[in-house]
mmCIF file of C-alpha atoms and ligand atoms in Angstrom:
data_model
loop_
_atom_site.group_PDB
_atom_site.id
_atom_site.type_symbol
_atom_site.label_atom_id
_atom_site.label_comp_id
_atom_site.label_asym_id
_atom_site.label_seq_id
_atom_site.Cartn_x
_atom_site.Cartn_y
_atom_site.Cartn_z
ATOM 1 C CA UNK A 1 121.250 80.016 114.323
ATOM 2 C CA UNK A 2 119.065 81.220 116.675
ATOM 3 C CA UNK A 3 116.430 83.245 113.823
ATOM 4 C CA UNK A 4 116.720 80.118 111.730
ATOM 5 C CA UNK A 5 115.166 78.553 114.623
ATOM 6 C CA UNK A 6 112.426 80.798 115.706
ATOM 7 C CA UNK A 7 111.483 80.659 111.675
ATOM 8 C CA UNK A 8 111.174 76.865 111.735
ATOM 9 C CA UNK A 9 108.950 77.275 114.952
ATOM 10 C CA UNK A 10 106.964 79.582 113.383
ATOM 11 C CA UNK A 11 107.410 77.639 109.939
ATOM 12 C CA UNK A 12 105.623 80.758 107.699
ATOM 13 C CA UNK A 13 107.257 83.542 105.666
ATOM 14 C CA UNK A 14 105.369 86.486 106.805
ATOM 15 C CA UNK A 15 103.847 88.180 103.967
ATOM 16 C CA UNK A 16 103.042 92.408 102.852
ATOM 17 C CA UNK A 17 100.048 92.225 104.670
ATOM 18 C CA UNK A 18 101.238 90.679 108.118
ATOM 19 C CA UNK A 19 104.499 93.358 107.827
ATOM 20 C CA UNK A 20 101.345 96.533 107.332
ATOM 21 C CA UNK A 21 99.922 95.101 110.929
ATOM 22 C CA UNK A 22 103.110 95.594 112.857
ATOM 23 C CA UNK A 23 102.900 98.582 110.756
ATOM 24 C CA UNK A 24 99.568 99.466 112.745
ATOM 25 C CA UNK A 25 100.202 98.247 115.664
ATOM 26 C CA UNK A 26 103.472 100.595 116.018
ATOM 27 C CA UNK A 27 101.184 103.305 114.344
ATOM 28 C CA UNK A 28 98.182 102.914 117.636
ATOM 29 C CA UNK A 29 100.804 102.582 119.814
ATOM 30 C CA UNK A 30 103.018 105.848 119.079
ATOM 31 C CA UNK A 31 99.690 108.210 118.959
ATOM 32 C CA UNK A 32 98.826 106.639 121.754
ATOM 33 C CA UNK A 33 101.184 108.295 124.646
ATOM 34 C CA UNK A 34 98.997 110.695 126.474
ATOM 35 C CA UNK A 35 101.118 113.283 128.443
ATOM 36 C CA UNK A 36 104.508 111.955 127.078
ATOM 37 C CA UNK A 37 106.492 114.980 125.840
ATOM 38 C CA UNK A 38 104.470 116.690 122.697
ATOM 39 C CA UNK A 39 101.950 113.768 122.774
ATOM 40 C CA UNK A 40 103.694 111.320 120.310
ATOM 41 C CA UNK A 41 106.366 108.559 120.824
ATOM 42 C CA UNK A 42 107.188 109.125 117.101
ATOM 43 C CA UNK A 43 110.191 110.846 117.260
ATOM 44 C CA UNK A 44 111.559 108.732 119.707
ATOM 45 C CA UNK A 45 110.910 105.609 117.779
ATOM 46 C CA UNK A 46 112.620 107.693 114.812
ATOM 47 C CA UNK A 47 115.790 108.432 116.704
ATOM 48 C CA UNK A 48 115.860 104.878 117.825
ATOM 49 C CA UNK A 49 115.840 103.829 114.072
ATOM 50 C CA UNK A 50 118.475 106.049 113.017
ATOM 51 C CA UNK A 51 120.961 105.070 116.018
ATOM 52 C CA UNK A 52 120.609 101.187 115.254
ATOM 53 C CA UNK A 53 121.068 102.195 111.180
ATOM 54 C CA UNK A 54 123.825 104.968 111.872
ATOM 55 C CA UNK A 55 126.655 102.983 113.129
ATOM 56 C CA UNK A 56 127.243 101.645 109.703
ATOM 57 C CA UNK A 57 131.234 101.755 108.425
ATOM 58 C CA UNK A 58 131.300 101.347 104.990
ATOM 59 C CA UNK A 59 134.972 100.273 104.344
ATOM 60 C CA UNK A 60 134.658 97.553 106.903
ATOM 61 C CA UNK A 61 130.957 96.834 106.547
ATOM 62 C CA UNK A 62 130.286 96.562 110.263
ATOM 63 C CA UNK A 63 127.499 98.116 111.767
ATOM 64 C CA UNK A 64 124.033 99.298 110.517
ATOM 65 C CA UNK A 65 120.394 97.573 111.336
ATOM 66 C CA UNK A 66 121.065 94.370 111.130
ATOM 67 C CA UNK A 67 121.623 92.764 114.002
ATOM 68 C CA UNK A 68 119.789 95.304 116.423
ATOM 69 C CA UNK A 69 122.784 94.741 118.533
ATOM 70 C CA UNK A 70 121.698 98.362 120.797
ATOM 71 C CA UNK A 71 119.465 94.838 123.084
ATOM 72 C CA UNK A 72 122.489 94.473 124.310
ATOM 73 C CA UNK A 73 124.944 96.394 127.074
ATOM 74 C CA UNK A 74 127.104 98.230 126.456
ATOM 75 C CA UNK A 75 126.445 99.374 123.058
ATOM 76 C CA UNK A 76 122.356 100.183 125.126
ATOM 77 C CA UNK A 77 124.612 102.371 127.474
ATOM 78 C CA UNK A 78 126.284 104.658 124.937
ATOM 79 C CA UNK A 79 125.684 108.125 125.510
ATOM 80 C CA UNK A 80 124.609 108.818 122.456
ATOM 81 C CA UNK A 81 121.741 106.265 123.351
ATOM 82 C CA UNK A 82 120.626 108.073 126.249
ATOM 83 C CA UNK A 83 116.547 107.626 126.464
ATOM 84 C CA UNK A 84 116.408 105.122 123.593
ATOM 85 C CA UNK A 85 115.238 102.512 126.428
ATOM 86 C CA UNK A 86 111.355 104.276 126.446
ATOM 87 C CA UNK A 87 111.369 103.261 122.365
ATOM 88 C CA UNK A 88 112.842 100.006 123.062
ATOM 89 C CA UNK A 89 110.452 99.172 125.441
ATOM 90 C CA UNK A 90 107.671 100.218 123.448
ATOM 91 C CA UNK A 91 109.283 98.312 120.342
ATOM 92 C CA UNK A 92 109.502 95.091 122.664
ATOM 93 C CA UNK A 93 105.460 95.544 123.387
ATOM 94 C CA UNK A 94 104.784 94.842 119.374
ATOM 95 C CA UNK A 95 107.482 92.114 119.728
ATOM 96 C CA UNK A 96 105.709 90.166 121.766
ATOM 97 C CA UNK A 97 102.385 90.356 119.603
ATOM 98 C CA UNK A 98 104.054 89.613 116.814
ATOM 99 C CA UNK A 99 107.376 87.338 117.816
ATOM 100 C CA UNK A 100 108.300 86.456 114.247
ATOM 101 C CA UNK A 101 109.605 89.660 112.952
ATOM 102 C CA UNK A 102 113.592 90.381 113.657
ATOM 103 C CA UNK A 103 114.776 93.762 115.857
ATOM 104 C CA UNK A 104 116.129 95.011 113.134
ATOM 105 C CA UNK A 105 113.308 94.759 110.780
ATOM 106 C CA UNK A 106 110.871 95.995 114.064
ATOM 107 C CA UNK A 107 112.975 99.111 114.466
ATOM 108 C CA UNK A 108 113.329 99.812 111.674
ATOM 109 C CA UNK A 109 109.602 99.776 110.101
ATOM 110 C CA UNK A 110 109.034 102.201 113.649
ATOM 111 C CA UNK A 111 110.664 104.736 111.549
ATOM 112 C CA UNK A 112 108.834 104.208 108.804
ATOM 113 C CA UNK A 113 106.009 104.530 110.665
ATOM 114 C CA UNK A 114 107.255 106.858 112.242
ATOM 115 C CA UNK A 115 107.863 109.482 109.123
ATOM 116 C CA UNK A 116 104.751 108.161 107.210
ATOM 117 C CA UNK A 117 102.316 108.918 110.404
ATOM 118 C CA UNK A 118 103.531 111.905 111.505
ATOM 119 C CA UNK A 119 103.077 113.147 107.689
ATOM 120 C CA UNK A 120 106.124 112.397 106.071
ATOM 121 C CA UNK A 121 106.932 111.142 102.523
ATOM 122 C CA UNK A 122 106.887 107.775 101.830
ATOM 123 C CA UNK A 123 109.705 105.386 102.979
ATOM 124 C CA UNK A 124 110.066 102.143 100.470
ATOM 125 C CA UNK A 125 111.303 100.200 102.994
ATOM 126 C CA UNK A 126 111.601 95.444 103.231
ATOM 127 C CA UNK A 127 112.356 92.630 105.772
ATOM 128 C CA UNK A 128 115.230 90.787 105.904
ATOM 129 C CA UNK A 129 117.445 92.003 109.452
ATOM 130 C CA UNK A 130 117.991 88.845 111.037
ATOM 131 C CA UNK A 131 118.939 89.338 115.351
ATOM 132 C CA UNK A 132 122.715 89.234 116.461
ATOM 133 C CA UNK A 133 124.608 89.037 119.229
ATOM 134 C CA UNK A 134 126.086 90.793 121.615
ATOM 135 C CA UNK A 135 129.137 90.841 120.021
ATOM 136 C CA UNK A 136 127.915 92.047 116.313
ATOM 137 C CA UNK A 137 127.767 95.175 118.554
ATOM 138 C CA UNK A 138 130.388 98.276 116.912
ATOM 139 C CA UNK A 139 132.725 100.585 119.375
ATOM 140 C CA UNK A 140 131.105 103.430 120.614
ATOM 141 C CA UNK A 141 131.602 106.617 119.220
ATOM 142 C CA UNK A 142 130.489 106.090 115.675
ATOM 143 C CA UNK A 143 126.925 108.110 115.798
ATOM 144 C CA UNK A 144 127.596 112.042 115.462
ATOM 145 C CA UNK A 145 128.391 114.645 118.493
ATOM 146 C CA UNK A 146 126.522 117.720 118.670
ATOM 147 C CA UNK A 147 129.200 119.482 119.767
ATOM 148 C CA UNK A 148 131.125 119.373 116.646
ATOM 149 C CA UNK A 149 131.752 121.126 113.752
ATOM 150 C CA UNK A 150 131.110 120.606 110.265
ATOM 151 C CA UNK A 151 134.293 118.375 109.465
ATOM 152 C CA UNK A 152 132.738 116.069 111.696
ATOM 153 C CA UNK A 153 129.503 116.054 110.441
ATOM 154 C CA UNK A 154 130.888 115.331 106.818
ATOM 155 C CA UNK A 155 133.563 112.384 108.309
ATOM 156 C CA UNK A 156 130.693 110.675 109.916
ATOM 157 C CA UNK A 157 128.016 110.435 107.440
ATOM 158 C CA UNK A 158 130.745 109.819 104.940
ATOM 159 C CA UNK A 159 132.041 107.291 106.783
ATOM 160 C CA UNK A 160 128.609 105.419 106.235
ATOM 161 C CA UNK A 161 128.437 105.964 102.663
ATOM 162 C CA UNK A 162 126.612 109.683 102.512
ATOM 163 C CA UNK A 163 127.332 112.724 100.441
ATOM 164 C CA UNK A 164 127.073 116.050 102.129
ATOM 165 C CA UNK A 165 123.342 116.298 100.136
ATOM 166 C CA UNK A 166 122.322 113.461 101.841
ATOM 167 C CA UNK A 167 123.560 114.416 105.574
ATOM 168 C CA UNK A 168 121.824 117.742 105.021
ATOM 169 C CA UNK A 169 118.767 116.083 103.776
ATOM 170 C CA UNK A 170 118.493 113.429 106.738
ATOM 171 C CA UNK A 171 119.357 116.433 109.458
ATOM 172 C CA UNK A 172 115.797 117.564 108.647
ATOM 173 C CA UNK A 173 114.619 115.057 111.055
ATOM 174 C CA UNK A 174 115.360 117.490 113.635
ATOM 175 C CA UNK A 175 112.078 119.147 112.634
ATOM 176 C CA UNK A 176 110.320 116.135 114.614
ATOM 177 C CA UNK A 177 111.336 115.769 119.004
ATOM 178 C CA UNK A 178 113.117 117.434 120.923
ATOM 179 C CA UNK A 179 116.424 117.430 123.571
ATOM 180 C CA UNK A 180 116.141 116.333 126.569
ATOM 181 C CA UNK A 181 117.863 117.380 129.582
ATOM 182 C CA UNK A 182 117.986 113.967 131.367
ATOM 183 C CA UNK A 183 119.021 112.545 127.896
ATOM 184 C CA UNK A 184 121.477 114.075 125.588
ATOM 185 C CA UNK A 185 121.650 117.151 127.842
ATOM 186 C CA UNK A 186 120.601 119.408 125.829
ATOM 187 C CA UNK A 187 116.914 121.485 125.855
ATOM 188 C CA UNK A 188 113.845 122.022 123.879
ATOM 189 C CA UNK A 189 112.421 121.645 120.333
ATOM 190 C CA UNK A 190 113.955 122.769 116.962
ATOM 191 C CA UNK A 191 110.321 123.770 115.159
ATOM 192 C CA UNK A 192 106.883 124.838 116.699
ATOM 193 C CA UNK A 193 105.455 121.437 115.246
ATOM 194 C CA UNK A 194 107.479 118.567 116.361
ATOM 195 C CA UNK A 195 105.111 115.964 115.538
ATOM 196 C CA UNK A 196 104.410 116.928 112.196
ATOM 197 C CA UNK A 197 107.402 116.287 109.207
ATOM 198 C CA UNK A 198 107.836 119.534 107.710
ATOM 199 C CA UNK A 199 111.102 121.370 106.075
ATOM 200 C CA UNK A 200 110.274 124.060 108.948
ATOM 201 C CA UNK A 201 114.044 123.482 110.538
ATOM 202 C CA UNK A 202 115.593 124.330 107.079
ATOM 203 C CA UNK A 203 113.290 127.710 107.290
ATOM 204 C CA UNK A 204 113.722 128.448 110.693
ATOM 205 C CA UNK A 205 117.854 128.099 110.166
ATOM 206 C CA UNK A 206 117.910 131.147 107.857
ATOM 207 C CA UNK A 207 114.568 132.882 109.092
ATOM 208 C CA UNK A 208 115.631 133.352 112.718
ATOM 209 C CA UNK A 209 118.536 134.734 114.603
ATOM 210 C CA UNK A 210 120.319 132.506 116.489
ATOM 211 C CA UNK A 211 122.457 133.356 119.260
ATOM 212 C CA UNK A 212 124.175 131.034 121.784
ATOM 213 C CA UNK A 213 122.089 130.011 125.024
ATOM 214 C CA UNK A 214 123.188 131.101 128.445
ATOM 215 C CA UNK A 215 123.099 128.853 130.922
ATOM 216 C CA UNK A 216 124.552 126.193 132.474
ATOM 217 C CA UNK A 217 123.942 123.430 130.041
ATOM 218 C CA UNK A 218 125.822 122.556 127.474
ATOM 219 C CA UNK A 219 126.401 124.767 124.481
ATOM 220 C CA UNK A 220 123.274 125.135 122.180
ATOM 221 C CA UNK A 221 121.851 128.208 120.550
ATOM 222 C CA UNK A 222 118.332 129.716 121.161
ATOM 223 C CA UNK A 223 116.250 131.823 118.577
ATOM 224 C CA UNK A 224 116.475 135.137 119.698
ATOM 225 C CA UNK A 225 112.587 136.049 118.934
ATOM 226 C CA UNK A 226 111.167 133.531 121.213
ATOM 227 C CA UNK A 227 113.653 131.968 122.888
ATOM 228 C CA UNK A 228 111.900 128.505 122.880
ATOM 229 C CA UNK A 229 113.346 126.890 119.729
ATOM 230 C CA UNK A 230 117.102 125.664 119.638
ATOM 231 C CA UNK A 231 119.439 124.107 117.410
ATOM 232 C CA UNK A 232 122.566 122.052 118.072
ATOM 233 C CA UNK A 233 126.128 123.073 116.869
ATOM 234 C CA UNK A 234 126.090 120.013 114.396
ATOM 235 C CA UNK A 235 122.502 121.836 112.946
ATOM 236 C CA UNK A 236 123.622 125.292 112.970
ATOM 237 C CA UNK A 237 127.130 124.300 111.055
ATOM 238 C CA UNK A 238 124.250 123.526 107.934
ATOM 239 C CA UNK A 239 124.187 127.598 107.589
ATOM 240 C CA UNK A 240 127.831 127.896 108.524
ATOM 241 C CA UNK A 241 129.695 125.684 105.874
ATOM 242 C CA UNK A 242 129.127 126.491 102.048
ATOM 243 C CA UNK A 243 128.330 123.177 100.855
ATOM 244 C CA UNK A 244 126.205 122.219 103.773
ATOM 245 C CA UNK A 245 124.245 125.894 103.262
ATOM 246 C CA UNK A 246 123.399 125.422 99.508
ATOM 247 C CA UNK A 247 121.500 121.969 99.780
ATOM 248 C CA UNK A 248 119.997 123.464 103.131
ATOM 249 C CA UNK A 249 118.898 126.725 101.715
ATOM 250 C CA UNK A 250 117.286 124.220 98.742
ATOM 251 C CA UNK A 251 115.498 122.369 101.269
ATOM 252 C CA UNK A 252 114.210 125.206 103.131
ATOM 253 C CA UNK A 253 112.885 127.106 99.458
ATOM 254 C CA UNK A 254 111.533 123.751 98.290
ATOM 255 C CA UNK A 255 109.700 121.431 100.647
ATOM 256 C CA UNK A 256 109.025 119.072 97.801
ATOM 257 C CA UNK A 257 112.263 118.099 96.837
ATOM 258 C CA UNK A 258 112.938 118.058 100.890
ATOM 259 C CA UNK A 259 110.627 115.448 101.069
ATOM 260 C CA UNK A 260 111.811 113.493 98.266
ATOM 261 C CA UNK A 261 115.416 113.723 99.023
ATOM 262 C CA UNK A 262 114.388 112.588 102.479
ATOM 263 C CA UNK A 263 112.963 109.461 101.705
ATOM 264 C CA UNK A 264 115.476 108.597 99.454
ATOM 265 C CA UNK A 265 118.237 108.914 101.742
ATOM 266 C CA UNK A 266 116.541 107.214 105.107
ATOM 267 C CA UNK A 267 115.565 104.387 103.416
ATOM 268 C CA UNK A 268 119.088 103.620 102.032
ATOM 269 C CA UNK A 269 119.972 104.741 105.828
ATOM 270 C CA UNK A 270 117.594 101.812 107.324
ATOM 271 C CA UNK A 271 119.500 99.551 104.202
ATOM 272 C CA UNK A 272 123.001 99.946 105.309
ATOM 273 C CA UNK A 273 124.558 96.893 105.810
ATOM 274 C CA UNK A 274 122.006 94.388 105.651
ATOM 275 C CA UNK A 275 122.314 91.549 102.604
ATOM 276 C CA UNK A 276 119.130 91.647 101.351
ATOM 277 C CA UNK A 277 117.280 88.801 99.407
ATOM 278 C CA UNK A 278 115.648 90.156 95.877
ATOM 279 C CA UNK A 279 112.546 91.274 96.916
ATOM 280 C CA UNK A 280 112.037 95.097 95.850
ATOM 281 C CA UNK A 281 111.176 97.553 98.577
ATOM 282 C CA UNK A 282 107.574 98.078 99.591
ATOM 283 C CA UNK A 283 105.535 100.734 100.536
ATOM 284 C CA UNK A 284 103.606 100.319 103.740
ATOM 285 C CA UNK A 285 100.406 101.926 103.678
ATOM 286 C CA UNK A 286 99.544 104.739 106.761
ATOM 287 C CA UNK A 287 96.916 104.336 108.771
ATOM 288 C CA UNK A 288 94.521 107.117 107.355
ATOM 289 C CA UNK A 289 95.372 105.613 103.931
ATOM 290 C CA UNK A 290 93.373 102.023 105.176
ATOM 291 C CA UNK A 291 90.264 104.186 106.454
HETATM 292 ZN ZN1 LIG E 301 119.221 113.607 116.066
HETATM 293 N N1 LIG E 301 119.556 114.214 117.982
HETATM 294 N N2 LIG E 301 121.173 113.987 115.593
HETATM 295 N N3 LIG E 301 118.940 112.878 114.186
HETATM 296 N N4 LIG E 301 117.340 113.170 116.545
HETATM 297 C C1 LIG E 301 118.607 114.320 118.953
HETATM 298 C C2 LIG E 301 117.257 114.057 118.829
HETATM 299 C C3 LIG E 301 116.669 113.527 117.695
HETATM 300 C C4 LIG E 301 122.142 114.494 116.436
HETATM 301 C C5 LIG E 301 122.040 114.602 117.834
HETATM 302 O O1 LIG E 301 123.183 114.690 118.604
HETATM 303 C C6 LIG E 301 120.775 114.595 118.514
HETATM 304 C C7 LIG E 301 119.843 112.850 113.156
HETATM 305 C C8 LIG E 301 121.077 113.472 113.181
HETATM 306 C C9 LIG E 301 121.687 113.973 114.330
HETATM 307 C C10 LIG E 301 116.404 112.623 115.693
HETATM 308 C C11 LIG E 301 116.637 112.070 114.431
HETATM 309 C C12 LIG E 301 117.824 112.206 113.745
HETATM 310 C C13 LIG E 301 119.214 114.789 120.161
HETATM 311 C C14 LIG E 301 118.475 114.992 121.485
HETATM 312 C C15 LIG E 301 120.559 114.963 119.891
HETATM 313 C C16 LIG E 301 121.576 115.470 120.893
HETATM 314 C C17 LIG E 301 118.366 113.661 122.237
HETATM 315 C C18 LIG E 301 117.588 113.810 123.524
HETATM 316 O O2 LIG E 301 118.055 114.564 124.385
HETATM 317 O O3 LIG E 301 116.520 113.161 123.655
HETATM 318 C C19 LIG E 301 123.327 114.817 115.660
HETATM 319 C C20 LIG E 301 124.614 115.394 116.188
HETATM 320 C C21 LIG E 301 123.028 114.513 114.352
HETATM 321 C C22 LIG E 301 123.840 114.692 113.109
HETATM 322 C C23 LIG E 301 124.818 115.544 112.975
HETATM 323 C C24 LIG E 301 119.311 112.108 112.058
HETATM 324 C C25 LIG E 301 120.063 111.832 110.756
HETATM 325 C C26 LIG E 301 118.051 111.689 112.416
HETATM 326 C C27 LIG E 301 117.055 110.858 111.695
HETATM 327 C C28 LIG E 301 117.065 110.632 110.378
HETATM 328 C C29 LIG E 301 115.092 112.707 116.308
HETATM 329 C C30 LIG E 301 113.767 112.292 115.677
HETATM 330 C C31 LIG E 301 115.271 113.282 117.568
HETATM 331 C C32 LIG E 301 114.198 113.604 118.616
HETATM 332 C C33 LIG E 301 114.069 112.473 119.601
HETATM 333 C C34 LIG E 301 113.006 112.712 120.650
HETATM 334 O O4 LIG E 301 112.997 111.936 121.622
HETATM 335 O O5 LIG E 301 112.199 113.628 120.541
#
């Protein structure tokens, strides 16, 4: 096929070291965005990781990173992938310095990056997407809503092979970005510090009161102290639904384990669906670690 092809052009296995300067390159690139929203494209290149993991079905093993199948209309069109284009573009800058690497392996290690750079834990991640087609692409409709309650929440991540531990633990995400009007539709931030990884969305879910936002957007809550944090139904159902409360209240008393759940559970999310070779996971170094 067509990356058996672009191998034998290439003819070289890309080792660690040539995998830790895409690494860097998507590091540079992500700090550097000026004015773009809180002056970081790292939690776009997050969300764009997630989206092209999260489609994953585990009973009929269709979906995931592999094939990077969001190139390609309509599955780029989604709603749910509304904005992803700015991290695709971005993505498609390192692709062209470095041609060898796969979509799927590209995305991917952006949120690795991603995490690790913005002070994250550690995300063992390894190579071995291979591109698609077009028609590798799943139906739409199998990344969460935020309009939905918990049962949806638990189908969803369920349906790609999470406990509830593990949806509650990847939900912390939300402590990095924002909504965007033009986008999902929805407004603002969830923490004060939306470039740096922190279990601050945990805290601020049982510190604050949240009440519902009025306006003419859709429905969202606000924190009724400053009015400039919010939280999606799907976030707010992690205080609402016992099971969901206990492993959120956990991550909000212990950042530690937060972090370690985290890492645990997005790199198996990045994993889904891709046959692997052997090779163990590696850790990619950050940037300030190769000072
Ligand atoms: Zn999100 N997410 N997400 N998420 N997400 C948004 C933004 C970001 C949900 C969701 O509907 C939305 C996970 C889980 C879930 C990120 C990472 C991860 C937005 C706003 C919405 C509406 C989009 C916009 O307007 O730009 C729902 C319903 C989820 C589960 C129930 C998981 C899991 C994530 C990663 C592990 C990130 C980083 C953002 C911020 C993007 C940005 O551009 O700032």
């Amino acid at each position: 096929g067509a990356a058996q092809a672009a191998k034998a052009a290439v003819n070289y296995t890309p080792t660690k070291a040539d995998y830790q300067k895409v690494y860097n390159r998507i590091a540079e690139i992500m700090d550097d965005a000026g004015e773009y929203d809180d002056g970081s494209y790292g939690p776009v290149l997050l969300r764009l990781a997630w989206h092209a993991s999260g489609t994953y079905d585990k009973a009929t093993n269709t979906g995931g990173s592999n094939y990077a199948t969001m190139r390609f209309d309509p599955e780029a069109l989604h709603a749910a992938n509304a904005g992803l284009a700015v991290a695709r573009g971005l993505m498609d800058q390192v692709k062209r310095e470095f041609p060898w690497i796969s979509y799927g392996d590209l995305w991917t290690l952006g949120g690795v990056a991603a995490v690790q750079e913005m002070g994250g834990p550690k995300i063992p991640w390894r190579p071995g997407r291979i591109d698609g087609y077009a028609r590798d692409a799943t139906p739409d409709g199998r990344l969460p809503d935020a309009a939905q309650g918990a049962g949806h929440v638990k189908e969803i991540f369920a349906r790609m092979g999470f406990t509830d531990q593990e949806a509650v633990a990847l939900c912390g995400a939300h402590a990095l970005g924002r909504c965007h009007r033009d986008r999902s539709g929805y407004d603002g931030p969830w923490t004060f510090s939306p470039t740096t990884f922190t279990n601050d969305y945990y805290t601020l879910l049982f510190d604050e009161s949240w009440v519902w936002k009025k306006w003419g957007g859709p429905k969202q809550l606000e924190d009724k102290k400053t009015r400039s944090l919010m939280m999606l139904p799907t976030d707010y159902v992690l205080t609402q639904d016992t099971h969901f409360k206990k492993h959120a209240k956990a991550y909000a008393a212990d950042s530690a384990l937060f972090f370690r759940d985290f890492s645990a559970a997005f790199a198996r999310l990045l994993e889904l669906g891709v046959p692997f070779a052997a090779a163990e996971p590696w850790e990619m170094r950050s940037l300030d670690e190769q000072k």
